Amino acid sequence: AQTVTQSQPEMSVQEAETVTLSCTYDTSESDYYLFWYKQPPSRQMILVIRQEAYKQQNATENRFSVNFQKAAKSFSLKISDSQLGDAAMYFCAYRSEYNFNKFYFGSGTKLNVKP
Amino acid sequence: DAGVTQSPTHLIKTRGQQVTLRCSPKSGHDTVSWYQQALGQGPQFIFQYYEEEERQRGNFPDRFSGHQFPNYSSELNVNALLLGDSALYLCASRGTGGTGELFFGEGSRLTVL
């Protein structure tokens, strides 16, 4: 079974600084998708960024980028120029290419942004 | 464009009772999944509905059941509530094709006393 591990329960960053959130996963599959979701206090999970495993190039969305290391099964999220609105829970998630139905989530990292 | 909507937002039940949670998917989406998020944990997959049938189920007992209606909306029912069922219940929808990104609602916070 696939597992997703986020080893940092909580992190803090100064406004305008850069922070990296870590995620590792375990799978025997070669084709899959990885996601980072943000869950603010409003509770609604919002997609931050997505990475297809077959793509070697790391995904980037504005201030958000990932470092995808397939061999190491690592998928970290870098947030540049951190803003107060980035404060939230961040969840790493895995989904198989062959099963669109089931997402596996990590336990989350709470990100605090200090002014 | 309405996103995923869930009701109720909060509810309190006692052990042994039954609860029904409701979800309307994002416009244009036909697949609905339900997730349970315990406090301090990531969401756990309960089951997924497509074409009014349960297509896949996670590791949850039969006390958890669901339904999908012709308009794609869905219900999650939990019978014989236990204290451990206290959690945030998230509904997620997706359309066909694309990368299968899930769109989530704000969830229903269930407290079992």
Short mmCIF file of N, CA and C in Angstrom, two decimals, chain A residues 39 41-45, chain B residues 4-6 8-9 37 88-91 104-109:
data_model
loop_
_atom_site.label_atom_id
_atom_site.label_comp_id
_atom_site.label_asym_id
_atom_site.label_seq_id
_atom_site.Cartn_x
_atom_site.Cartn_y
_atom_site.Cartn_z
N GLN A 39 -4.59 23.76 3.41
CA GLN A 39 -5.85 23.80 4.15
C GLN A 39 -5.78 24.94 5.17
N PRO A 41 -7.50 27.84 7.85
CA PRO A 41 -8.49 27.65 8.93
C PRO A 41 -9.92 27.53 8.43
N SER A 42 -10.20 28.03 7.24
CA SER A 42 -11.54 27.87 6.67
C SER A 42 -11.84 26.42 6.34
N ARG A 43 -10.85 25.56 6.37
CA ARG A 43 -10.95 24.11 6.21
C ARG A 43 -10.96 23.62 4.76
N GLN A 44 -11.21 24.50 3.82
CA GLN A 44 -11.29 24.02 2.44
C GLN A 44 -9.90 23.74 1.89
N MET A 45 -9.71 22.52 1.43
CA MET A 45 -8.44 22.12 0.84
C MET A 45 -8.32 22.73 -0.56
N VAL B 4 -17.58 22.94 -4.59
CA VAL B 4 -18.17 21.85 -3.83
C VAL B 4 -18.81 22.42 -2.57
N THR B 5 -20.06 22.09 -2.34
CA THR B 5 -20.75 22.58 -1.16
C THR B 5 -21.17 21.41 -0.28
N GLN B 6 -21.05 21.60 1.03
CA GLN B 6 -21.39 20.56 1.98
C GLN B 6 -22.31 21.12 3.06
N PRO B 8 -24.47 19.62 6.88
CA PRO B 8 -24.26 20.88 7.59
C PRO B 8 -22.78 21.15 7.81
N THR B 9 -22.45 22.33 8.28
CA THR B 9 -21.04 22.66 8.53
C THR B 9 -20.58 22.09 9.87
N GLN B 37 -11.25 13.22 8.07
CA GLN B 37 -10.04 13.85 8.58
C GLN B 37 -10.15 14.00 10.09
N LEU B 88 -13.62 15.73 10.83
CA LEU B 88 -14.07 16.57 9.73
C LEU B 88 -14.30 15.66 8.52
N TYR B 89 -15.48 15.71 7.95
CA TYR B 89 -15.78 14.87 6.80
C TYR B 89 -15.77 15.75 5.56
N LEU B 90 -14.87 15.41 4.67
CA LEU B 90 -14.65 16.19 3.46
C LEU B 90 -15.24 15.49 2.25
N CYS B 91 -15.91 16.25 1.45
CA CYS B 91 -16.39 15.76 0.17
C CYS B 91 -15.50 16.35 -0.92
N PHE B 104 -12.25 20.18 -3.21
CA PHE B 104 -12.83 19.86 -1.91
C PHE B 104 -13.85 20.90 -1.47
N GLY B 105 -14.81 20.43 -0.66
CA GLY B 105 -15.69 21.32 0.06
C GLY B 105 -15.04 21.73 1.38
N GLU B 106 -15.77 22.54 2.15
CA GLU B 106 -15.23 23.01 3.42
C GLU B 106 -15.42 22.00 4.54
N GLY B 107 -16.16 20.96 4.27
CA GLY B 107 -16.29 19.89 5.24
C GLY B 107 -17.44 20.05 6.22
N SER B 108 -17.78 18.94 6.84
CA SER B 108 -18.77 18.90 7.91
C SER B 108 -18.07 18.41 9.16
N ARG B 109 -18.08 19.25 10.20
CA ARG B 109 -17.42 18.88 11.44
C ARG B 109 -18.41 18.13 12.32
#
